[in-house]
Amino acid sequence: MSSSRRRRLSAATTAVATVLALGACSRGFDAQTNQIYQPGVGANHRGEIDVLNTLFVSNANTTATLSASIVNNTGSSQTLSSVTVSTLNDEPLKVRAAKSPLQLPQDRQATAGGASDAGGFVVTGGAIAGQYVKVTLMFSDAGPVTIKAPVVARTPEYDSVSGGEPASPTPIAGSAVKGSQGSGG
């Protein structure tokens, strides 16, 4: 066999082996190209306090509820004491505060906007689904965090986010309302 023929055969063998090796990288049912990709919707801020997946969920009553995971990395307990919100053009939006400050134990995650958050922080108007707002979170002993967060439409995915309604007393089952009893007695 001549040397040029051996070189051609060697090059062809190398090319076939390379194609087979690279083609095998994406084979199988668990290949990355077969995985569902679900990007995070909310905005993130990393620092002495991490504010993750920050977004506002629009409510039926034209309000929007803040939803965020907050991790306190400061070394001491903090509270989320207040929130201010504005449009991207710096027009302030009214915010109804939570019933009590959100407690942030050190090195632990807390969730703003959950059903257990006493209603959470709610923008009372002007936060429209599909737009972004600028939100500043103020903490007891840490610096403020400002982040641009999306406003999303309420879908079943956000059922765990407070609906934004102010807490109202619920009637006790079986209690009679004045004037609701019949005339018999």
PDB file of C-alpha atoms in Angstrom:
ATOM      1  CA  MET A   1       0.000   0.000   0.000  1.00  0.00           C
ATOM      2  CA  SER A   2       1.418   3.392  -0.959  1.00  0.00           C
ATOM      3  CA  SER A   3       1.985   6.116   1.631  1.00  0.00           C
ATOM      4  CA  SER A   4      -0.512   8.550   0.027  1.00  0.00           C
ATOM      5  CA  ARG A   5      -3.189   5.875   0.074  1.00  0.00           C
ATOM      6  CA  ARG A   6      -2.476   5.157   3.759  1.00  0.00           C
ATOM      7  CA  ARG A   7      -2.758   8.876   4.581  1.00  0.00           C
ATOM      8  CA  ARG A   8      -6.136   9.120   2.811  1.00  0.00           C
ATOM      9  CA  LEU A   9      -7.408   6.020   4.597  1.00  0.00           C
ATOM     10  CA  SER A  10      -6.166   7.354   7.944  1.00  0.00           C
ATOM     11  CA  ALA A  11      -7.814  10.749   7.345  1.00  0.00           C
ATOM     12  CA  ALA A  12     -11.107   9.112   6.344  1.00  0.00           C
ATOM     13  CA  THR A  13     -11.041   6.846   9.410  1.00  0.00           C
ATOM     14  CA  THR A  14     -10.339   9.838  11.687  1.00  0.00           C
ATOM     15  CA  ALA A  15     -13.181  11.844  10.108  1.00  0.00           C
ATOM     16  CA  VAL A  16     -15.679   8.982  10.528  1.00  0.00           C
ATOM     17  CA  ALA A  17     -14.607   8.419  14.148  1.00  0.00           C
ATOM     18  CA  THR A  18     -14.950  12.152  14.890  1.00  0.00           C
ATOM     19  CA  VAL A  19     -18.447  12.342  13.374  1.00  0.00           C
ATOM     20  CA  LEU A  20     -19.579   9.291  15.342  1.00  0.00           C
ATOM     21  CA  ALA A  21     -18.088  10.568  18.603  1.00  0.00           C
ATOM     22  CA  LEU A  22     -19.630  14.038  18.280  1.00  0.00           C
ATOM     23  CA  GLY A  23     -22.971  12.639  17.144  1.00  0.00           C
ATOM     24  CA  ALA A  24     -23.182  10.443  20.226  1.00  0.00           C
ATOM     25  CA  CYS A  25     -23.050  13.493  22.502  1.00  0.00           C
ATOM     26  CA  SER A  26     -26.740  14.289  22.025  1.00  0.00           C
ATOM     27  CA  ARG A  27     -28.150  10.762  21.900  1.00  0.00           C
ATOM     28  CA  GLY A  28     -30.728   9.443  24.349  1.00  0.00           C
ATOM     29  CA  PHE A  29     -33.955  10.633  25.927  1.00  0.00           C
ATOM     30  CA  ASP A  30     -32.239  12.703  28.592  1.00  0.00           C
ATOM     31  CA  ALA A  31     -30.159  14.784  26.204  1.00  0.00           C
ATOM     32  CA  GLN A  32     -30.206  18.482  27.066  1.00  0.00           C
ATOM     33  CA  THR A  33     -31.997  19.285  23.809  1.00  0.00           C
ATOM     34  CA  ASN A  34     -34.946  17.182  25.021  1.00  0.00           C
ATOM     35  CA  GLN A  35     -35.213  18.967  28.375  1.00  0.00           C
ATOM     36  CA  ILE A  36     -37.928  21.570  28.967  1.00  0.00           C
ATOM     37  CA  TYR A  37     -36.425  24.993  29.620  1.00  0.00           C
ATOM     38  CA  GLN A  38     -38.384  27.188  31.984  1.00  0.00           C
ATOM     39  CA  PRO A  39     -36.603  30.479  32.455  1.00  0.00           C
ATOM     40  CA  GLY A  40     -37.146  32.381  35.668  1.00  0.00           C
ATOM     41  CA  VAL A  41     -39.535  35.263  35.178  1.00  0.00           C
ATOM     42  CA  GLY A  42     -38.460  37.478  38.073  1.00  0.00           C
ATOM     43  CA  ALA A  43     -35.421  39.697  38.469  1.00  0.00           C
ATOM     44  CA  ASN A  44     -32.515  38.916  40.815  1.00  0.00           C
ATOM     45  CA  HIS A  45     -30.173  40.985  42.994  1.00  0.00           C
ATOM     46  CA  ARG A  46     -27.200  39.433  44.791  1.00  0.00           C
ATOM     47  CA  GLY A  47     -25.516  41.160  47.717  1.00  0.00           C
ATOM     48  CA  GLU A  48     -25.590  41.292  51.504  1.00  0.00           C
ATOM     49  CA  ILE A  49     -29.285  40.576  51.020  1.00  0.00           C
ATOM     50  CA  ASP A  50     -30.212  38.434  48.008  1.00  0.00           C
ATOM     51  CA  VAL A  51     -33.556  39.331  46.441  1.00  0.00           C
ATOM     52  CA  LEU A  52     -34.450  36.551  44.015  1.00  0.00           C
ATOM     53  CA  ASN A  53     -37.235  35.997  41.479  1.00  0.00           C
ATOM     54  CA  THR A  54     -38.659  39.442  42.206  1.00  0.00           C
ATOM     55  CA  LEU A  55     -41.897  40.210  40.411  1.00  0.00           C
ATOM     56  CA  PHE A  56     -45.355  41.665  40.900  1.00  0.00           C
ATOM     57  CA  VAL A  57     -48.428  39.526  40.272  1.00  0.00           C
ATOM     58  CA  SER A  58     -51.419  41.495  39.002  1.00  0.00           C
ATOM     59  CA  ASN A  59     -54.687  40.964  40.841  1.00  0.00           C
ATOM     60  CA  ALA A  60     -58.315  41.153  39.703  1.00  0.00           C
ATOM     61  CA  ASN A  61     -58.858  44.414  41.593  1.00  0.00           C
ATOM     62  CA  THR A  62     -56.168  46.334  39.565  1.00  0.00           C
ATOM     63  CA  THR A  63     -53.584  45.914  42.326  1.00  0.00           C
ATOM     64  CA  ALA A  64     -50.318  43.956  42.108  1.00  0.00           C
ATOM     65  CA  THR A  65     -48.639  41.943  44.875  1.00  0.00           C
ATOM     66  CA  LEU A  66     -44.862  41.822  45.402  1.00  0.00           C
ATOM     67  CA  SER A  67     -43.464  38.294  45.276  1.00  0.00           C
ATOM     68  CA  ALA A  68     -39.790  37.631  46.043  1.00  0.00           C
ATOM     69  CA  SER A  69     -37.500  35.189  47.811  1.00  0.00           C
ATOM     70  CA  ILE A  70     -35.206  37.077  50.157  1.00  0.00           C
ATOM     71  CA  VAL A  71     -32.052  35.617  51.703  1.00  0.00           C
ATOM     72  CA  ASN A  72     -30.356  37.540  54.513  1.00  0.00           C
ATOM     73  CA  ASN A  73     -26.550  37.224  54.236  1.00  0.00           C
ATOM     74  CA  THR A  74     -25.714  40.052  56.680  1.00  0.00           C
ATOM     75  CA  GLY A  75     -24.838  37.976  59.752  1.00  0.00           C
ATOM     76  CA  SER A  76     -27.707  39.373  61.860  1.00  0.00           C
ATOM     77  CA  SER A  77     -31.487  39.204  61.732  1.00  0.00           C
ATOM     78  CA  GLN A  78     -33.209  41.828  59.562  1.00  0.00           C
ATOM     79  CA  THR A  79     -36.728  42.885  58.699  1.00  0.00           C
ATOM     80  CA  LEU A  80     -38.136  44.073  55.391  1.00  0.00           C
ATOM     81  CA  SER A  81     -39.553  47.291  56.775  1.00  0.00           C
ATOM     82  CA  SER A  82     -40.873  49.101  53.694  1.00  0.00           C
ATOM     83  CA  VAL A  83     -41.109  49.042  49.921  1.00  0.00           C
ATOM     84  CA  THR A  84     -41.338  51.879  47.406  1.00  0.00           C
ATOM     85  CA  VAL A  85     -42.345  51.351  43.786  1.00  0.00           C
ATOM     86  CA  SER A  86     -42.180  53.611  40.738  1.00  0.00           C
ATOM     87  CA  THR A  87     -42.560  53.303  37.002  1.00  0.00           C
ATOM     88  CA  LEU A  88     -39.386  53.162  34.935  1.00  0.00           C
ATOM     89  CA  ASN A  89     -40.008  56.908  34.335  1.00  0.00           C
ATOM     90  CA  ASP A  90     -39.721  57.440  38.128  1.00  0.00           C
ATOM     91  CA  GLU A  91     -43.430  58.172  38.628  1.00  0.00           C
ATOM     92  CA  PRO A  92     -44.180  56.940  42.164  1.00  0.00           C
ATOM     93  CA  LEU A  93     -46.866  54.296  42.660  1.00  0.00           C
ATOM     94  CA  LYS A  94     -48.830  53.910  45.895  1.00  0.00           C
ATOM     95  CA  VAL A  95     -47.921  50.872  47.973  1.00  0.00           C
ATOM     96  CA  ARG A  96     -50.028  49.380  50.744  1.00  0.00           C
ATOM     97  CA  ALA A  97     -47.685  47.945  53.361  1.00  0.00           C
ATOM     98  CA  ALA A  98     -47.915  44.497  54.859  1.00  0.00           C
ATOM     99  CA  LYS A  99     -49.638  44.189  58.240  1.00  0.00           C
ATOM    100  CA  SER A 100     -46.253  43.603  59.876  1.00  0.00           C
ATOM    101  CA  PRO A 101     -42.621  43.715  58.713  1.00  0.00           C
ATOM    102  CA  LEU A 102     -41.330  40.525  57.097  1.00  0.00           C
ATOM    103  CA  GLN A 103     -38.833  38.824  59.421  1.00  0.00           C
ATOM    104  CA  LEU A 104     -35.529  37.819  57.779  1.00  0.00           C
ATOM    105  CA  PRO A 105     -33.487  35.460  59.988  1.00  0.00           C
ATOM    106  CA  GLN A 106     -29.805  35.350  59.088  1.00  0.00           C
ATOM    107  CA  ASP A 107     -28.760  32.848  56.417  1.00  0.00           C
ATOM    108  CA  ARG A 108     -32.372  31.791  55.822  1.00  0.00           C
ATOM    109  CA  GLN A 109     -34.836  32.356  52.996  1.00  0.00           C
ATOM    110  CA  ALA A 110     -38.088  34.247  53.534  1.00  0.00           C
ATOM    111  CA  THR A 111     -40.827  34.797  50.976  1.00  0.00           C
ATOM    112  CA  ALA A 112     -42.530  38.134  50.419  1.00  0.00           C
ATOM    113  CA  GLY A 113     -46.032  37.940  49.002  1.00  0.00           C
ATOM    114  CA  GLY A 114     -47.006  34.505  50.217  1.00  0.00           C
ATOM    115  CA  ALA A 115     -50.412  33.846  51.732  1.00  0.00           C
ATOM    116  CA  SER A 116     -48.809  33.836  55.208  1.00  0.00           C
ATOM    117  CA  ASP A 117     -47.293  37.301  54.617  1.00  0.00           C
ATOM    118  CA  ALA A 118     -50.408  39.120  55.959  1.00  0.00           C
ATOM    119  CA  GLY A 119     -51.309  40.396  52.505  1.00  0.00           C
ATOM    120  CA  GLY A 120     -47.775  41.429  51.597  1.00  0.00           C
ATOM    121  CA  PHE A 121     -46.758  44.663  49.907  1.00  0.00           C
ATOM    122  CA  VAL A 122     -49.338  45.632  47.294  1.00  0.00           C
ATOM    123  CA  VAL A 123     -49.178  48.320  44.600  1.00  0.00           C
ATOM    124  CA  THR A 124     -52.664  49.836  44.621  1.00  0.00           C
ATOM    125  CA  GLY A 125     -52.658  50.927  40.962  1.00  0.00           C
ATOM    126  CA  GLY A 126     -50.468  51.622  37.932  1.00  0.00           C
ATOM    127  CA  ALA A 127     -48.593  48.305  37.821  1.00  0.00           C
ATOM    128  CA  ILE A 128     -49.753  46.773  34.537  1.00  0.00           C
ATOM    129  CA  ALA A 129     -49.026  43.187  33.505  1.00  0.00           C
ATOM    130  CA  GLY A 130     -46.360  43.093  30.804  1.00  0.00           C
ATOM    131  CA  GLN A 131     -44.505  46.154  32.076  1.00  0.00           C
ATOM    132  CA  TYR A 132     -41.603  46.634  34.478  1.00  0.00           C
ATOM    133  CA  VAL A 133     -41.528  48.700  37.660  1.00  0.00           C
ATOM    134  CA  LYS A 134     -38.657  49.892  39.817  1.00  0.00           C
ATOM    135  CA  VAL A 135     -38.917  48.566  43.377  1.00  0.00           C
ATOM    136  CA  THR A 136     -36.764  49.573  46.350  1.00  0.00           C
ATOM    137  CA  LEU A 137     -36.786  47.349  49.425  1.00  0.00           C
ATOM    138  CA  MET A 138     -35.732  48.885  52.753  1.00  0.00           C
ATOM    139  CA  PHE A 139     -34.401  46.733  55.572  1.00  0.00           C
ATOM    140  CA  SER A 140     -33.914  47.342  59.300  1.00  0.00           C
ATOM    141  CA  ASP A 141     -30.088  47.396  59.350  1.00  0.00           C
ATOM    142  CA  ALA A 142     -28.977  46.735  55.767  1.00  0.00           C
ATOM    143  CA  GLY A 143     -28.738  49.027  52.783  1.00  0.00           C
ATOM    144  CA  PRO A 144     -31.700  49.384  50.425  1.00  0.00           C
ATOM    145  CA  VAL A 145     -31.988  47.152  47.358  1.00  0.00           C
ATOM    146  CA  THR A 146     -33.362  48.603  44.104  1.00  0.00           C
ATOM    147  CA  ILE A 147     -34.337  46.286  41.278  1.00  0.00           C
ATOM    148  CA  LYS A 148     -36.385  46.463  38.064  1.00  0.00           C
ATOM    149  CA  ALA A 149     -39.090  43.817  38.335  1.00  0.00           C
ATOM    150  CA  PRO A 150     -41.665  42.574  35.817  1.00  0.00           C
ATOM    151  CA  VAL A 151     -45.407  42.700  36.421  1.00  0.00           C
ATOM    152  CA  VAL A 152     -46.977  39.398  35.376  1.00  0.00           C
ATOM    153  CA  ALA A 153     -50.583  38.349  34.863  1.00  0.00           C
ATOM    154  CA  ARG A 154     -52.105  36.174  37.569  1.00  0.00           C
ATOM    155  CA  THR A 155     -52.140  32.568  36.375  1.00  0.00           C
ATOM    156  CA  PRO A 156     -52.446  29.280  38.307  1.00  0.00           C
ATOM    157  CA  GLU A 157     -48.649  29.303  38.594  1.00  0.00           C
ATOM    158  CA  TYR A 158     -48.991  32.228  41.053  1.00  0.00           C
ATOM    159  CA  ASP A 159     -51.796  30.802  43.223  1.00  0.00           C
ATOM    160  CA  SER A 160     -49.477  30.852  46.252  1.00  0.00           C
ATOM    161  CA  VAL A 161     -49.032  34.645  45.946  1.00  0.00           C
ATOM    162  CA  SER A 162     -51.401  36.720  48.062  1.00  0.00           C
ATOM    163  CA  GLY A 163     -54.346  38.123  46.105  1.00  0.00           C
ATOM    164  CA  GLY A 164     -53.781  41.667  47.346  1.00  0.00           C
ATOM    165  CA  GLU A 165     -57.118  42.063  49.100  1.00  0.00           C
ATOM    166  CA  PRO A 166     -56.955  43.754  52.478  1.00  0.00           C
ATOM    167  CA  ALA A 167     -57.627  41.324  55.287  1.00  0.00           C
ATOM    168  CA  SER A 168     -61.267  41.409  56.362  1.00  0.00           C
ATOM    169  CA  PRO A 169     -63.022  39.488  59.088  1.00  0.00           C
ATOM    170  CA  THR A 170     -64.700  36.302  57.953  1.00  0.00           C
ATOM    171  CA  PRO A 171     -68.105  35.420  59.342  1.00  0.00           C
ATOM    172  CA  ILE A 172     -68.273  32.490  61.718  1.00  0.00           C
ATOM    173  CA  ALA A 173     -70.188  29.544  60.307  1.00  0.00           C
ATOM    174  CA  GLY A 174     -73.696  29.282  61.723  1.00  0.00           C
ATOM    175  CA  SER A 175     -73.829  32.850  63.039  1.00  0.00           C
ATOM    176  CA  ALA A 176     -77.040  34.689  62.273  1.00  0.00           C
ATOM    177  CA  VAL A 177     -77.078  38.036  60.557  1.00  0.00           C
ATOM    178  CA  LYS A 178     -79.489  40.555  62.109  1.00  0.00           C
ATOM    179  CA  GLY A 179     -82.859  40.376  60.376  1.00  0.00           C
ATOM    180  CA  SER A 180     -82.117  37.107  58.583  1.00  0.00           C
ATOM    181  CA  GLN A 181     -84.258  34.875  60.765  1.00  0.00           C
ATOM    182  CA  GLY A 182     -87.819  34.128  59.740  1.00  0.00           C
ATOM    183  CA  SER A 183     -90.850  35.693  61.429  1.00  0.00           C
ATOM    184  CA  GLY A 184     -91.747  32.524  63.294  1.00  0.00           C
ATOM    185  CA  GLY A 185     -90.028  32.917  66.459  1.00  0.00           C
TER     186      GLY A 185
END
